[in-house]
Short mmCIF file of C-alpha atoms in Angstrom, two decimals:
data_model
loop_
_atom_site.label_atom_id
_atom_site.label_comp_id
_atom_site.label_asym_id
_atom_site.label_seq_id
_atom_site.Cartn_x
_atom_site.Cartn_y
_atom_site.Cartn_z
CA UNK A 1 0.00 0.00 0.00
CA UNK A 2 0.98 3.40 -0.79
CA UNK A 3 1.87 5.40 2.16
CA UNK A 4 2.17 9.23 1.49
CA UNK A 5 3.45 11.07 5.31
CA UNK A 6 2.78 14.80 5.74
CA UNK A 7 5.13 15.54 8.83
CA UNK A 8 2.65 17.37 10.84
CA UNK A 9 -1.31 17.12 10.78
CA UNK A 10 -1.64 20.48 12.70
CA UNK A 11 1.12 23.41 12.86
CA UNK A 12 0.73 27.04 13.62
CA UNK A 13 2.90 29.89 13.08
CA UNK A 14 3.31 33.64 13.17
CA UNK A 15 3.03 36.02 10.37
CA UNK A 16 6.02 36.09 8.82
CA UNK A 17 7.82 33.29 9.83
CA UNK A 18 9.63 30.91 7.77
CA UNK A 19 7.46 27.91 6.93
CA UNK A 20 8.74 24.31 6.16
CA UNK A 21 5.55 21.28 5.13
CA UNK A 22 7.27 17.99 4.61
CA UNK A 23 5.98 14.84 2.25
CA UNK A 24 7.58 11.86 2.16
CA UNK A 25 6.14 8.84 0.00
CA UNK A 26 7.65 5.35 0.18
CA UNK A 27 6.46 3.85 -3.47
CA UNK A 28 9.48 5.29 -5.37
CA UNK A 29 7.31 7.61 -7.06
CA UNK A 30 8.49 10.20 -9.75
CA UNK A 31 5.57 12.70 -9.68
CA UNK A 32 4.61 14.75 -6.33
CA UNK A 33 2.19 17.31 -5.77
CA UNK A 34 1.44 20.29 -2.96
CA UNK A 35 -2.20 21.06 -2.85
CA UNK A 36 -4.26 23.70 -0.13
CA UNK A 37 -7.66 22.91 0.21
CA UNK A 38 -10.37 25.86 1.24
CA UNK A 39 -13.70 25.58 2.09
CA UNK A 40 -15.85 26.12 -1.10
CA UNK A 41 -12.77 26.57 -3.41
CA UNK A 42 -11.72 22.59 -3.71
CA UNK A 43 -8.27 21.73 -4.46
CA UNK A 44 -5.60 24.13 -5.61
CA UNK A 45 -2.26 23.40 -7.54
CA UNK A 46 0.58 24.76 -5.61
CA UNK A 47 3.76 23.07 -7.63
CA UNK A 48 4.18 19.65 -8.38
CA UNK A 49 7.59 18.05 -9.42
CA UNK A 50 8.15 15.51 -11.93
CA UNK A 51 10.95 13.74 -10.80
CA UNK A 52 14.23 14.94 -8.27
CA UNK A 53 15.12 18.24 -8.27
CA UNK A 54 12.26 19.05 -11.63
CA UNK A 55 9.27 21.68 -10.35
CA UNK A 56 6.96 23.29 -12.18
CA UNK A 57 4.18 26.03 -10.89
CA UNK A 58 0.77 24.92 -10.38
CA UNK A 59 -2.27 27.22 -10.27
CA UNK A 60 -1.07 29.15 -7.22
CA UNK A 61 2.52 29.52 -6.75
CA UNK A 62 2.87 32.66 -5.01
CA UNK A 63 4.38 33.20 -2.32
CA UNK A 64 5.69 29.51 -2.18
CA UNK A 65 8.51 27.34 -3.08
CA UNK A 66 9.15 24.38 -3.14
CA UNK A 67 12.23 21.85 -2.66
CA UNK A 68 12.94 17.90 -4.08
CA UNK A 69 16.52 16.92 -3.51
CA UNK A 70 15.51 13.52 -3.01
CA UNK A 71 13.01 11.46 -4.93
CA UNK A 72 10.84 10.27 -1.93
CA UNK A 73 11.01 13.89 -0.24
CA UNK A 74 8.85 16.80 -1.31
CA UNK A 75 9.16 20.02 0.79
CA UNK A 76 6.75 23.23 0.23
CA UNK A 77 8.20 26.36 1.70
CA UNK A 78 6.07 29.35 3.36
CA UNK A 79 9.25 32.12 2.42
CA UNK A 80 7.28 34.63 4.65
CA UNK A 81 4.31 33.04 6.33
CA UNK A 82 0.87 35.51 5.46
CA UNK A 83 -2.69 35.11 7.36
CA UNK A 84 -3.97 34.41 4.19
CA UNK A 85 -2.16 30.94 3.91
CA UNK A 86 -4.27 29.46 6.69
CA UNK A 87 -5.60 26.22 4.47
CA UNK A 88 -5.44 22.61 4.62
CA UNK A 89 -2.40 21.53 2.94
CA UNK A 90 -2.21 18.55 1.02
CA UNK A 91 0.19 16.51 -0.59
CA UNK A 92 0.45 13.76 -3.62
CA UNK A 93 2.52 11.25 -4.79
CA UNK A 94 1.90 9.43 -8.31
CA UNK A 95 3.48 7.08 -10.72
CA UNK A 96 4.41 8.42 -13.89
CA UNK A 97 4.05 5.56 -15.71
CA UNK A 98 0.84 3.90 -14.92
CA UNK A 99 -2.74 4.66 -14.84
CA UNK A 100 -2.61 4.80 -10.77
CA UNK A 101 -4.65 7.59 -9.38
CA UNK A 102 -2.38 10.24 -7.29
CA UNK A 103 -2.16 9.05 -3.56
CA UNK A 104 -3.21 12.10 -0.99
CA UNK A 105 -1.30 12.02 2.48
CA UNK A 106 -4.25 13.08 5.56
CA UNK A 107 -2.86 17.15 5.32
CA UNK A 108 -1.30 19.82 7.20
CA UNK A 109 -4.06 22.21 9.16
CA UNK A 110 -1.77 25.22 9.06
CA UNK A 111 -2.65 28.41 10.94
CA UNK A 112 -1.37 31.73 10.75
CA UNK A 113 -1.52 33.90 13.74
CA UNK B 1 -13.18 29.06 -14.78
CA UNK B 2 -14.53 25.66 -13.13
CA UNK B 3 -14.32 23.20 -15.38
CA UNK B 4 -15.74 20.39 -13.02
CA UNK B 5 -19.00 20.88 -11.14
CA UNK B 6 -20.60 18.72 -8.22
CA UNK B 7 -24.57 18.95 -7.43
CA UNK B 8 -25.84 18.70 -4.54
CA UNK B 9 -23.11 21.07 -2.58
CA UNK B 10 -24.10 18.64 0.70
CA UNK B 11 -27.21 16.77 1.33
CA UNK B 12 -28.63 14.50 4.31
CA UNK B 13 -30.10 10.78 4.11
CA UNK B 14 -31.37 8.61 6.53
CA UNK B 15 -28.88 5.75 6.90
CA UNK B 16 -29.86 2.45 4.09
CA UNK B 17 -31.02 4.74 1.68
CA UNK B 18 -29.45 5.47 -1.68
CA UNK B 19 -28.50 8.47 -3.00
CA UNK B 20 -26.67 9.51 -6.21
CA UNK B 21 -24.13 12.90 -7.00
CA UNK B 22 -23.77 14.30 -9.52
CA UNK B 23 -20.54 15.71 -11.89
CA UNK B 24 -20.77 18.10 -14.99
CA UNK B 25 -17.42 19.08 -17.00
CA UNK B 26 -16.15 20.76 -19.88
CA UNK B 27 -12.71 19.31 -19.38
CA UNK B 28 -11.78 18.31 -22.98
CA UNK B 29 -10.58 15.74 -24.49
CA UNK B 30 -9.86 13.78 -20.87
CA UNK B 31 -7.64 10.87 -20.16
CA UNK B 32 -9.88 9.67 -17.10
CA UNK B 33 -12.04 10.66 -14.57
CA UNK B 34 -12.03 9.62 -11.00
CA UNK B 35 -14.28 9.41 -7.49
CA UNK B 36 -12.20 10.10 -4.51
CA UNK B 37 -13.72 10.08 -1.15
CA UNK B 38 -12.36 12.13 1.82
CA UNK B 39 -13.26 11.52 5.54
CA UNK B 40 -13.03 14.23 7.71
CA UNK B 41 -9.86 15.47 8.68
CA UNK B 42 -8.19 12.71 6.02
CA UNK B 43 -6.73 12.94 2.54
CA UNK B 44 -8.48 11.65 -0.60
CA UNK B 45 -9.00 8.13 -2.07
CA UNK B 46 -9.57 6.83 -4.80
CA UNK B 47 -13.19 5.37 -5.23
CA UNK B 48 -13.65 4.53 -8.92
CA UNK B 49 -11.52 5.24 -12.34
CA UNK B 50 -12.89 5.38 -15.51
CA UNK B 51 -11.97 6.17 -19.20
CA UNK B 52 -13.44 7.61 -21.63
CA UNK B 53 -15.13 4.94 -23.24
CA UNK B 54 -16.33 3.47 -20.27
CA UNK B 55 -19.70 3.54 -19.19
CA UNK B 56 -20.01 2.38 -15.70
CA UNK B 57 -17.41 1.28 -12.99
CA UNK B 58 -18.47 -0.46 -9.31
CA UNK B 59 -16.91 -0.81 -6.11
CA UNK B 60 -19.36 -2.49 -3.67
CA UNK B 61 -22.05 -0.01 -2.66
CA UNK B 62 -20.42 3.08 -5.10
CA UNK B 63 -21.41 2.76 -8.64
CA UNK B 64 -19.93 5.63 -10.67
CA UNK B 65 -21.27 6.08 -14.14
CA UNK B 66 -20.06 8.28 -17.30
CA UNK B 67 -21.69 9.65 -20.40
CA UNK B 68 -18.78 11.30 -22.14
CA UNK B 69 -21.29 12.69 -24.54
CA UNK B 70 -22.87 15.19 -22.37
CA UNK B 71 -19.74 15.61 -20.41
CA UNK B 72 -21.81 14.04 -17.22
CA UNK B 73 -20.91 11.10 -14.27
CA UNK B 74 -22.99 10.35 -11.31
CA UNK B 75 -21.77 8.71 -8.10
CA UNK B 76 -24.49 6.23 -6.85
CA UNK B 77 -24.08 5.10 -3.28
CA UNK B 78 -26.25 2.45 -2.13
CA UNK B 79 -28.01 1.07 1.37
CA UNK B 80 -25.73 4.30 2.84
CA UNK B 81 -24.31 3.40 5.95
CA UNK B 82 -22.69 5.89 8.76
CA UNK B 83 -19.34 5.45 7.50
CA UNK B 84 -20.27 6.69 4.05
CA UNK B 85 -20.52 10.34 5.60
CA UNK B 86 -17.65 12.33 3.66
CA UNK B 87 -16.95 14.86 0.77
CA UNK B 88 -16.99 12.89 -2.86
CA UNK B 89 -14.65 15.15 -5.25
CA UNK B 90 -15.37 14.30 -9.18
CA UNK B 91 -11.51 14.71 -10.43
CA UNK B 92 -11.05 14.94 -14.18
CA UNK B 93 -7.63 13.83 -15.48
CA UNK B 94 -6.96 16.27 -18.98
CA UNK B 95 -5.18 13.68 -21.85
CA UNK B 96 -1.52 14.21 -21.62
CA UNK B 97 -1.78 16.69 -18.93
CA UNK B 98 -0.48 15.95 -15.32
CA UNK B 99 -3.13 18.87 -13.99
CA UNK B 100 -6.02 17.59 -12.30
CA UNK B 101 -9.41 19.29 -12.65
CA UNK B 102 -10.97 19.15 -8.99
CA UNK B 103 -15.12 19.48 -8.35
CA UNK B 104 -15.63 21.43 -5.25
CA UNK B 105 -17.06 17.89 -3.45
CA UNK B 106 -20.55 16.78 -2.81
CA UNK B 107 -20.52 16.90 1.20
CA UNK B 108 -22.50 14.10 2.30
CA UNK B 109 -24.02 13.03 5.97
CA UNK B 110 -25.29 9.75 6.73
CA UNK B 111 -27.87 10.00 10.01
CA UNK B 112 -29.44 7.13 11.86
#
């Protein structure tokens, strides 16, 4: 079974602070994804990565980055933590080379104080 | 623009009834489109898959169906049981595209 690890299910920080999510998956997958989820927006596209050290911007880069120096490690990085990024965070591991859906880890509640 | 849209936003049944959501989309052409179902406080999983030539896909009580035609699949959940109380997100996978097309969920609650 595919296991897909978010580091911490709730985390909150001040305004401004330097933010670090972690994702580590464990099925030697090339694709990863970093989603937020809102109430009654869905699921956003932060960045996703297509293999070690690869990104590309999803729907809502800004003020994120993002880091894969290793294949099974995905890091999305708050460079100066805003109220406004108070979401559910979510992240996704997939196979690139198979019909597999994209396997969701249980989220980070983040809060900004 | 939304290209994937879930009716009823949340609904109610009486546990052992059926029920069935709904999924309009204008994501074209599309590799796949998927049922994920998300427990509070959890991530998604995967309920169903199907293709585009597919009409109709099972997996015990959820029967997801597909009418690539009118761009339309339906979630049917049967003899609902307490457990089945979650959010049901309709995800459309674009052909040759790794971006997903997310519905907004179908909140549903199960009551005894």
């Amino acid at each position: 079974d595919v296991k897909v690890t978010q580091s911490s299910r709730y985390l909150v920080k001040r305004t401004g602070e330097k933010v670090f999510l972690e994702c580590v998956q464990d099925m030697d997958h090339e694709n990863m994804f970093w989603y937020r989820q809102d109430p009654g927006l869905g699921l956003r596209l932060i960045y996703f990565s297509y293999d070690v050290k690869m990104k590309e911007k999803g729907d809502i880069p800004e003020g994120y980055s993002v880091s894969r120096e290793k294949k099974e490690r995905f890091s999305l990085i708050l460079e100066s933590a805003s109220t406004n990024q108070t979401s559910m965070y979510l992240c996704a591991s997939r196979d690139a080379y198979s019909n597999q859906p994209q396997h969701f880890g249980d989220g980070t509640r983040l809060s900004i104080l | 623009k939304n290209q994937v849209e879930q009716s009823p936003q949340s609904l109610i049944i009486l546990e052992g009834k059926n029920c069935t959501l709904q999924c309009n989309y204008t994501v074209s052409p599309f590799s796949n489109l998927r049922w994920y179902k998300q427990d509070t406080g959890r991530g998604p999983v995967s309920l169903t898959i199907m293709t585009f030539s597919e009409n109709t896909k099972s997996n015990g009580r959820y029967t997801a169906t597909l009418d690539a035609d009118t761009k339309q699949s339906s979630l049917h959940i049967t003899a609902s049981q307490l457990s089945d109380s979650a959010s049901y997100i309709c995800v459309v996978s674009p052909y040759g595209n790794n971006r997903l097309a997310f519905g907004k969920g179908n909140q549903v609650v199960v009551i005894p």
